[in-house]
């Protein structure tokens, strides 16, 4: 049985915890907020911070705000743990490059959590149009959603998705 450490017990961290638990994984969650840890203690263990034994885990999911990703990803990579990092990767390009360097140095599998990558319409667009452009150096897309639909119970100004850190 795989043991996954989720850093961040907010909305996306809770969804990852439930899905992994339902798939038969052992799940542990790190979150500084006691209320979130209490909600998530149905899974295996919860921790207040990263003062945990990394040898106990098979992989890490970083579900914290982007301001924490650099530190969390470096911790995971140095402990040779594969990483799924939720979007946005970091607050700036230099931090993203630092993550790229450390992940490459330790040869750690790294995946950005971005569910649209499996959306059939986006895949069709890529296969039929974007892939034909050679050499492809960059693709930039803008997708929109009504943020008020995501967490209707939470005031817009209090949401992680509306803040940088």
Tab-separated table of C-alpha atoms in Angstrom:
chain	number	residue	atom	x	y	z
A	1	UNK	CA	0.000	0.000	0.000
A	2	UNK	CA	1.386	3.417	-0.987
A	3	UNK	CA	1.641	6.092	1.687
A	4	UNK	CA	1.135	9.604	0.298
A	5	UNK	CA	1.907	12.799	2.179
A	6	UNK	CA	-0.341	15.726	1.288
A	7	UNK	CA	0.999	19.127	2.266
A	8	UNK	CA	-2.011	21.412	2.633
A	9	UNK	CA	-5.414	20.377	3.937
A	10	UNK	CA	-7.557	22.967	2.169
A	11	UNK	CA	-10.115	22.220	-0.511
A	12	UNK	CA	-7.831	20.539	-3.059
A	13	UNK	CA	-5.847	18.754	-0.328
A	14	UNK	CA	-9.091	17.301	1.036
A	15	UNK	CA	-10.113	16.112	-2.438
A	16	UNK	CA	-6.738	14.445	-2.980
A	17	UNK	CA	-6.933	12.817	0.475
A	18	UNK	CA	-10.412	11.415	-0.155
A	19	UNK	CA	-9.571	10.141	-3.647
A	20	UNK	CA	-6.320	8.491	-2.558
A	21	UNK	CA	-7.984	6.974	0.507
A	22	UNK	CA	-10.775	5.596	-1.702
A	23	UNK	CA	-8.109	4.060	-3.971
A	24	UNK	CA	-6.621	2.205	-0.982
A	25	UNK	CA	-3.642	4.444	-0.274
A	26	UNK	CA	-2.519	5.355	3.183
A	27	UNK	CA	-2.760	9.146	3.469
A	28	UNK	CA	-1.145	11.640	5.815
A	29	UNK	CA	-1.753	15.379	5.742
A	30	UNK	CA	0.319	18.326	6.938
A	31	UNK	CA	-1.554	21.539	7.688
A	32	UNK	CA	-0.866	24.249	10.267
A	33	UNK	CA	-4.584	24.755	10.935
A	34	UNK	CA	-6.041	22.550	13.665
A	35	UNK	CA	-9.571	22.684	12.194
A	36	UNK	CA	-8.313	21.227	8.905
A	37	UNK	CA	-6.289	18.543	10.666
A	38	UNK	CA	-9.378	17.568	12.665
A	39	UNK	CA	-11.448	17.282	9.480
A	40	UNK	CA	-8.785	15.096	7.873
A	41	UNK	CA	-7.939	12.780	10.757
A	42	UNK	CA	-10.262	10.178	9.238
A	43	UNK	CA	-7.301	9.367	6.989
A	44	UNK	CA	-4.245	8.118	8.822
A	45	UNK	CA	-2.205	10.813	10.441
A	46	UNK	CA	-2.217	14.567	10.417
A	47	UNK	CA	0.711	16.811	11.237
A	48	UNK	CA	1.089	20.501	12.015
A	49	UNK	CA	4.320	20.921	10.011
A	50	UNK	CA	6.898	19.054	7.923
A	51	UNK	CA	8.738	17.717	10.962
A	52	UNK	CA	7.926	14.201	9.766
A	53	UNK	CA	10.031	11.213	8.769
A	54	UNK	CA	10.175	11.385	4.956
A	55	UNK	CA	11.167	7.715	4.772
A	56	UNK	CA	7.577	6.839	5.737
A	57	UNK	CA	6.157	8.175	2.469
A	58	UNK	CA	6.144	7.102	-1.168
A	59	UNK	CA	5.217	10.481	-2.678
A	60	UNK	CA	4.166	14.043	-1.882
A	61	UNK	CA	1.294	16.190	-3.084
A	62	UNK	CA	1.837	19.904	-2.531
A	63	UNK	CA	-1.621	21.456	-2.212
A	64	UNK	CA	-0.498	24.665	-0.520
A	65	UNK	CA	-0.562	28.218	-1.930
A	66	UNK	CA	2.145	28.899	-4.556
A	67	UNK	CA	4.238	30.923	-2.083
A	68	UNK	CA	5.044	27.644	-0.257
A	69	UNK	CA	5.778	25.432	-3.273
A	70	UNK	CA	9.494	26.160	-3.603
A	71	UNK	CA	10.276	25.151	-0.015
A	72	UNK	CA	7.961	22.111	-0.083
A	73	UNK	CA	9.215	20.820	-3.441
A	74	UNK	CA	12.846	21.186	-2.411
A	75	UNK	CA	12.088	19.252	0.807
A	76	UNK	CA	10.380	16.467	-1.162
A	77	UNK	CA	13.087	16.277	-3.839
A	78	UNK	CA	15.936	16.202	-1.307
A	79	UNK	CA	14.111	13.320	0.356
A	80	UNK	CA	13.741	11.580	-3.025
A	81	UNK	CA	9.935	11.688	-3.012
A	82	UNK	CA	8.009	12.054	-6.292
A	83	UNK	CA	5.981	15.267	-6.349
A	84	UNK	CA	2.571	16.298	-7.614
A	85	UNK	CA	2.481	20.086	-7.227
A	86	UNK	CA	-0.789	21.920	-7.628
A	87	UNK	CA	-0.897	24.961	-9.880
A	88	UNK	CA	0.486	27.657	-9.906
A	89	UNK	CA	3.901	26.233	-9.513
A	90	UNK	CA	5.476	29.333	-7.932
A	91	UNK	CA	5.134	33.087	-7.700
A	92	UNK	CA	7.841	33.789	-10.282
A	93	UNK	CA	9.954	32.213	-13.004
A	94	UNK	CA	13.157	32.067	-10.947
A	95	UNK	CA	11.461	29.955	-8.248
A	96	UNK	CA	10.064	27.656	-10.942
A	97	UNK	CA	13.584	27.251	-12.346
A	98	UNK	CA	14.888	26.433	-8.852
A	99	UNK	CA	12.305	23.655	-8.560
A	100	UNK	CA	13.261	22.415	-12.025
A	101	UNK	CA	16.952	22.318	-11.016
A	102	UNK	CA	16.444	20.467	-7.735
A	103	UNK	CA	13.994	17.968	-9.264
A	104	UNK	CA	16.510	17.315	-12.058
A	105	UNK	CA	19.444	17.067	-9.673
A	106	UNK	CA	17.704	14.441	-7.524
A	107	UNK	CA	16.024	12.808	-10.570
A	108	UNK	CA	12.572	13.034	-8.982
A	109	UNK	CA	9.348	12.509	-10.961
A	110	UNK	CA	7.420	15.794	-10.966
A	111	UNK	CA	3.888	16.501	-12.192
A	112	UNK	CA	1.941	19.721	-12.085
A	113	UNK	CA	-1.631	19.176	-10.945
A	114	UNK	CA	-3.694	20.544	-13.806
A	115	UNK	CA	-6.846	18.598	-14.578
A	116	UNK	CA	-7.490	20.335	-17.903
A	117	UNK	CA	-4.555	18.408	-19.387
A	118	UNK	CA	-6.897	15.407	-19.793
A	119	UNK	CA	-9.844	17.384	-21.155
A	120	UNK	CA	-10.788	15.816	-24.541
A	121	UNK	CA	-11.401	19.183	-26.217
A	122	UNK	CA	-7.974	20.488	-25.205
A	123	UNK	CA	-6.287	17.257	-26.314
A	124	UNK	CA	-8.044	17.462	-29.691
A	125	UNK	CA	-6.902	21.069	-30.102
A	126	UNK	CA	-3.337	20.033	-29.334
A	127	UNK	CA	-3.358	16.957	-31.597
A	128	UNK	CA	-4.997	18.627	-34.582
A	129	UNK	CA	-3.485	22.099	-34.454
A	130	UNK	CA	-0.827	22.956	-31.914
A	131	UNK	CA	1.235	19.793	-32.410
A	132	UNK	CA	1.560	20.640	-36.110
A	133	UNK	CA	3.510	23.833	-35.367
A	134	UNK	CA	7.212	22.985	-35.486
A	135	UNK	CA	9.268	23.853	-33.555
A	136	UNK	CA	6.807	24.564	-30.785
A	137	UNK	CA	8.387	26.728	-28.104
A	138	UNK	CA	5.475	27.926	-26.030
A	139	UNK	CA	1.709	27.642	-25.757
A	140	UNK	CA	-0.270	30.101	-23.708
A	141	UNK	CA	-3.960	29.576	-23.068
A	142	UNK	CA	-6.440	31.460	-20.994
A	143	UNK	CA	-9.415	29.653	-19.540
A	144	UNK	CA	-12.125	31.285	-17.493
A	145	UNK	CA	-14.366	30.146	-14.677
A	146	UNK	CA	-16.700	31.929	-12.330
A	147	UNK	CA	-14.821	31.833	-9.010
A	148	UNK	CA	-18.059	32.318	-7.100
A	149	UNK	CA	-19.130	28.826	-8.271
A	150	UNK	CA	-16.061	27.083	-6.826
A	151	UNK	CA	-16.737	27.581	-3.111
A	152	UNK	CA	-20.103	29.319	-2.764
A	153	UNK	CA	-19.889	29.082	1.042
A	154	UNK	CA	-16.615	31.058	1.181
A	155	UNK	CA	-16.311	34.850	0.677
A	156	UNK	CA	-14.474	35.615	-2.568
A	157	UNK	CA	-11.774	37.709	-0.853
A	158	UNK	CA	-10.909	34.798	1.518
A	159	UNK	CA	-10.207	32.245	-1.202
A	160	UNK	CA	-6.770	30.883	-1.996
A	161	UNK	CA	-7.550	31.181	-5.704
A	162	UNK	CA	-7.894	34.965	-5.413
A	163	UNK	CA	-4.611	35.504	-3.513
A	164	UNK	CA	-0.959	35.041	-4.442
A	165	UNK	CA	0.055	33.653	-1.040
